[in-house]
Structures are given as structure tokens and as C-alpha cells.
mmCIF file of C-alpha atoms and ligand atoms in Angstrom:
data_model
loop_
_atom_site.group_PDB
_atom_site.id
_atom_site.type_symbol
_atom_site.label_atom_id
_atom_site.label_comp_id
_atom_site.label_asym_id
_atom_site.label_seq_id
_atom_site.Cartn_x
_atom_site.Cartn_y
_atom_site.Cartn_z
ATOM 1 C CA UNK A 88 7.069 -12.357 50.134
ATOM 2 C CA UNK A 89 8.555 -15.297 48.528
ATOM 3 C CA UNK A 90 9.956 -14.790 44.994
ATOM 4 C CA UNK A 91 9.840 -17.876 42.411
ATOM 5 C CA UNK A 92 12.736 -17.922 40.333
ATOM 6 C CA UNK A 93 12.248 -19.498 36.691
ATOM 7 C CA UNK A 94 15.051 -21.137 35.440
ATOM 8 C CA UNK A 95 14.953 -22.215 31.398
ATOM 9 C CA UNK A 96 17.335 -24.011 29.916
ATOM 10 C CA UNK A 97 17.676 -26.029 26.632
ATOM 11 C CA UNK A 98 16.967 -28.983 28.859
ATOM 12 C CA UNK A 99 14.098 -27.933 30.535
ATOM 13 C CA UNK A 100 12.531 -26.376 27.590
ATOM 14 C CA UNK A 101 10.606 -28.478 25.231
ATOM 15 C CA UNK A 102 10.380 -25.683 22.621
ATOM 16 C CA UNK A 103 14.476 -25.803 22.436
ATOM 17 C CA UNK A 104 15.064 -29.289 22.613
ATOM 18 C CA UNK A 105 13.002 -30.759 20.198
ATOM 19 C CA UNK A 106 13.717 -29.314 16.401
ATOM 20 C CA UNK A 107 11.310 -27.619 14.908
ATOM 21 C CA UNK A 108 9.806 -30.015 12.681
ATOM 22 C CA UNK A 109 10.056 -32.613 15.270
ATOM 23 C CA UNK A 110 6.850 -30.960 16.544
ATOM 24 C CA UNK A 111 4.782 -31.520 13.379
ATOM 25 C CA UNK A 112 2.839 -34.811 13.556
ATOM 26 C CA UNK A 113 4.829 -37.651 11.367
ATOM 27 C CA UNK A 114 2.642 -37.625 8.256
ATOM 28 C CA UNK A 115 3.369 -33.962 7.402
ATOM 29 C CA UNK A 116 7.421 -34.305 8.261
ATOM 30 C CA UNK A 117 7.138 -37.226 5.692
ATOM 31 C CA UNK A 118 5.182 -35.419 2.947
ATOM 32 C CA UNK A 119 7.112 -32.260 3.613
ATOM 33 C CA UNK A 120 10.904 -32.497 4.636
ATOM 34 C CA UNK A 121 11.852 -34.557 1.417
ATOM 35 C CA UNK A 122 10.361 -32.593 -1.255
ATOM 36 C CA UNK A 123 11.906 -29.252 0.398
ATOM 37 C CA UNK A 124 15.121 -31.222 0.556
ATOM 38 C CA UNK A 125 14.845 -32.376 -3.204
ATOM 39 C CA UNK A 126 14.056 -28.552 -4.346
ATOM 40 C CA UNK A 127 17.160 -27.765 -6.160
ATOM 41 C CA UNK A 128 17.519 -24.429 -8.210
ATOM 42 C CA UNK A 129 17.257 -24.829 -12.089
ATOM 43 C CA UNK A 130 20.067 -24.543 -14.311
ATOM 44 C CA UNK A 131 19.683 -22.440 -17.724
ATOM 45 C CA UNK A 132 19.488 -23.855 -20.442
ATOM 46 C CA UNK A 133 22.073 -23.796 -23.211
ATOM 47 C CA UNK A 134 21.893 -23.347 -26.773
ATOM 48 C CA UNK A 135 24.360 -24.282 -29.122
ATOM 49 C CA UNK A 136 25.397 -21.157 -30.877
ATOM 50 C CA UNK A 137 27.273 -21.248 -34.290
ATOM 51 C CA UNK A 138 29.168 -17.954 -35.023
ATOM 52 C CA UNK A 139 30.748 -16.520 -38.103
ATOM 53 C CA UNK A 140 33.321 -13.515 -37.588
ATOM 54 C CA UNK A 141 36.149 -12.704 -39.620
ATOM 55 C CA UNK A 142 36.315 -15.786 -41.295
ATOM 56 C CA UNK A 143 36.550 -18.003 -38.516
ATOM 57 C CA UNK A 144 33.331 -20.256 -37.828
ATOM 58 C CA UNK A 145 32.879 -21.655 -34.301
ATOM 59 C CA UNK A 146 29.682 -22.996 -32.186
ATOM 60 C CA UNK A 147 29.737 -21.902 -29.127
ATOM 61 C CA UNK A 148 27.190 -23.568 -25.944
ATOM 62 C CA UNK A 149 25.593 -19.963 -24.461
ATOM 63 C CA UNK A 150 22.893 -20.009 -21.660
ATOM 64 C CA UNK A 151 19.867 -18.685 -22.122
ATOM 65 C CA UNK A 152 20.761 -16.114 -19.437
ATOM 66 C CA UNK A 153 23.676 -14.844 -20.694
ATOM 67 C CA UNK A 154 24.562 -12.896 -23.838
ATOM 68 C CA UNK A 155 26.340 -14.406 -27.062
ATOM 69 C CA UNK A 156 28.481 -11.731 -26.840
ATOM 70 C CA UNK A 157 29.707 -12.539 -23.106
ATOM 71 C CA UNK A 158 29.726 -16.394 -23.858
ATOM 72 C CA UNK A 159 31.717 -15.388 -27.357
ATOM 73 C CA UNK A 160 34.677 -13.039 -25.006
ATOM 74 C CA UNK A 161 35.003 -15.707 -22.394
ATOM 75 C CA UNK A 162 35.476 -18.480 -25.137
ATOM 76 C CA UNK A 163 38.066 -16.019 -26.937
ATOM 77 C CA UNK A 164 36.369 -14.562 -30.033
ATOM 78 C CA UNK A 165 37.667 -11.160 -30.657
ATOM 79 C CA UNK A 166 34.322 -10.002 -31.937
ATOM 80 C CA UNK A 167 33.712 -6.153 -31.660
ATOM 81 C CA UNK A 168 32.237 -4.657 -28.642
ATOM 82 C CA UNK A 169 32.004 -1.330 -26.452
ATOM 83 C CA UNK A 170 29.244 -0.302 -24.369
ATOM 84 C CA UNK A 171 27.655 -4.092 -23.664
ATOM 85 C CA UNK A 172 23.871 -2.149 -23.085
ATOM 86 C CA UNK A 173 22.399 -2.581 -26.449
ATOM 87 C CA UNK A 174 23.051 1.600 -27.681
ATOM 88 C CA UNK A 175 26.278 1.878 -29.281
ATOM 89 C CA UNK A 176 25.665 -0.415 -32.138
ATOM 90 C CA UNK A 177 29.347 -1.884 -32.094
ATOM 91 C CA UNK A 178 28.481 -5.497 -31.888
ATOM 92 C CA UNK A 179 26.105 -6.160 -35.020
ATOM 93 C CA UNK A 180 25.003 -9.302 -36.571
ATOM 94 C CA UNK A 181 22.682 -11.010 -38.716
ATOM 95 C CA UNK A 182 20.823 -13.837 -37.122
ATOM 96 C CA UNK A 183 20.857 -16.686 -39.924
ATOM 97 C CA UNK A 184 18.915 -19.280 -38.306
ATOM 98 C CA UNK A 185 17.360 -19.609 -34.797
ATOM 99 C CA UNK A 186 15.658 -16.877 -32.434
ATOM 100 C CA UNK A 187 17.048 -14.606 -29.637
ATOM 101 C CA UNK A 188 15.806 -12.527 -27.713
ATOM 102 C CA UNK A 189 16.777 -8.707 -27.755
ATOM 103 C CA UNK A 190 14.516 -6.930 -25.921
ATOM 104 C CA UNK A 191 16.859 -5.058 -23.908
ATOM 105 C CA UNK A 192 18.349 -3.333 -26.980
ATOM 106 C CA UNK A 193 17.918 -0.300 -28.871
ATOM 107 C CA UNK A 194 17.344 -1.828 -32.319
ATOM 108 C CA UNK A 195 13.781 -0.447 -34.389
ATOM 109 C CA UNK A 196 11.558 -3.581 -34.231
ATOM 110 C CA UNK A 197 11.569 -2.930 -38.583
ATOM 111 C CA UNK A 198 15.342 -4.232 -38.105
ATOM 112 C CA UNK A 199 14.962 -6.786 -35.613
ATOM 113 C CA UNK A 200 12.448 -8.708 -37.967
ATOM 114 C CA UNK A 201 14.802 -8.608 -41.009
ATOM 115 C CA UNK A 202 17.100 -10.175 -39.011
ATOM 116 C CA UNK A 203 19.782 -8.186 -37.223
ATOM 117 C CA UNK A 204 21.194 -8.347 -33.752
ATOM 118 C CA UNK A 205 23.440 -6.784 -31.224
ATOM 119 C CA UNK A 206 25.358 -9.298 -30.030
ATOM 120 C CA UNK A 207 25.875 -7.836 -26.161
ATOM 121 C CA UNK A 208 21.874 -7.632 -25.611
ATOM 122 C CA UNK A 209 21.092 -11.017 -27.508
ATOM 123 C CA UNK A 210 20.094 -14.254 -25.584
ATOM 124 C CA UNK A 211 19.667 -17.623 -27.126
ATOM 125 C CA UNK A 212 16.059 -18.622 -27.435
ATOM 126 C CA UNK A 213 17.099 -21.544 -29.660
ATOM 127 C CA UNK A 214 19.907 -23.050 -31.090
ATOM 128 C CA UNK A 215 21.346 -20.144 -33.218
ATOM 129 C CA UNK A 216 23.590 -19.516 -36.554
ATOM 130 C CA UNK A 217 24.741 -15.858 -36.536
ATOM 131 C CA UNK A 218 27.329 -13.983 -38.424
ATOM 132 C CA UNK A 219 29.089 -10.243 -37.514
ATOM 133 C CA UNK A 220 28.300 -7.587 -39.989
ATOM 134 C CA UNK A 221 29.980 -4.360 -40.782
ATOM 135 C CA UNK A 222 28.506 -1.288 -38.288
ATOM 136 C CA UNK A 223 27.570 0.538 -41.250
ATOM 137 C CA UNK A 224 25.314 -1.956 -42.789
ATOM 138 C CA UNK A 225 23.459 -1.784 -39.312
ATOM 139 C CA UNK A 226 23.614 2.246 -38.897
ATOM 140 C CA UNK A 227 22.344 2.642 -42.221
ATOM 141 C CA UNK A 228 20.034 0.700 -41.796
ATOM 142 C CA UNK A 229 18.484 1.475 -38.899
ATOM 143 C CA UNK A 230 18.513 5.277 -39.740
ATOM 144 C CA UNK A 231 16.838 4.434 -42.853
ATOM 145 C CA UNK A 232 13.714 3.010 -40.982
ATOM 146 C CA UNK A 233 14.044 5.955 -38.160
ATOM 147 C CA UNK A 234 12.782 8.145 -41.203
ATOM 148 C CA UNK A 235 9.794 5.829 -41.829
HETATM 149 S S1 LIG B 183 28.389 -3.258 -27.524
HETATM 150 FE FE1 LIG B 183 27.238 -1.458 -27.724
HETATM 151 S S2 LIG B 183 25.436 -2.110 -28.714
HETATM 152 FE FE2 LIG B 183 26.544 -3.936 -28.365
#
């Protein structure tokens, strides 16, 4: 019984040689190759930030997918801070001008639309003017409209 022996290789095998889009006829590799080549990933955009704590004034540039607070610690505000998730209610503010959104954070929607913020939870949505308040005028607050 005579046995036939198959012997592939990359050079005898025209499904390694060739690349694979060298088998797709030429008008797709033109339509196709350069517009997956040109896809490049977005960048956020950035808003330009203006923030007032402790009598200091600075506008800061803060990506829309970051928070004010993290742009405002990397650029070397000392601006108060603890749990970074939107519960403790260390990093209030009153947003002056502009929009963000907060939707991550724990604030009563009564507070949010007159104009408060936690800073950690708070992304740029436009550019911004914003200025720290005291905790207590946020606590109060906000425990205030709890009872409502
Ligand atoms: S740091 Fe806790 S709510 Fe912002």
C-alpha cells in the first residue's frame, strides 16, 4: 500500500504566502485598507476650567473624562478632598457659570439645580467658572431638601 506524504510549507501554501488582504480583489483593498489605517481613537475634549479656592483664582484645561477635582490635584491646587466617589461631601462647590456633569454623585437633584457640585464626581460639559464652598453650606443644605 503506498502512503502519500503531504508536505506544506509557507512556500507551497498559497493561503500562507500571500497576506490576507492580498486575497481580496484590488477595489475592496483600496476602499478598505486606508480608511482602517486612518481610524485613529478620539481624544477628549477639554474645557477650560476657571477655579476659585482660598483666594487663589486659576483656569485650569480638564477633559471631559476626567474630574475637576483630579485635573485641579495634578495641577497643584490644594482643594479639599477624601473619598473621590461623590458621598462624603468634602469637595463642594458652586458652579458659577458653565455645566458639568455629576451624575455619579450623591447630591439631591433640588441642589444640583441651584448650583452646587462635588468637585471629585464633576466633569466639564462646557467651559466652567466654579468656586469651593464651606462643607457646611453644602450639608445644610442638602439635609434641608432631604426633609422636603
Ligand atoms: S471627595 Fe468625597 S464627595 Fe468629593
Amino acid at each position: 500500500m503506498a502512503t502519500t506524504l503531504l508536505h506544506f510549507s509557507p512556500t507551497n501554501s498559497p493561503s500562507l504566502t500571500k497576506p490576507p488582504l492580498l486575497g481580496l480583489p484590488a477595489r475592496v483593498r483600496r476602499l478598505r485598507l486606508p480608511s482602517l489605517l486612518r481610524r485613529q481613537p478620539t481624544a477628549a475634549a477639554a474645557y477650560k476650567v476657571t477655579i476659585e479656592h482660598a483666594g487663589e483664582t486659576r483656569t485650569l484645561e480638564v477633559e471631559e473624562d476626567e474630574t475637576i477635582l483630579e485635573r485641579a490635584l495634578d495641577e497643584g491646587m490644594d482643594v479639599p478632598h477624601d473619598c473621590k466617589l461623590g458621598v462624603c461631601m468634602t469637595c463642594p462647590a458652586r458652579l458659577l457659570r458653565g455645566a458639568v456633569d455629576q451624575s455619579e454623585g450623591m447630591l439631591s437633584d433640588d441642589v444640583v439645580e441651584r448650583g452646587y457640585s462635588l468637585l471629585c464626581v464633576a466633569y466639564p460639559r462646557s467651559d466652567c467658572h466654579i468656586r469651593t464652598i464651606p462643607e457646611e453650606e453644602l450639608l445644610s443644605l442638602q439635609l434641608a431638601t432631604a426633609n422636603d
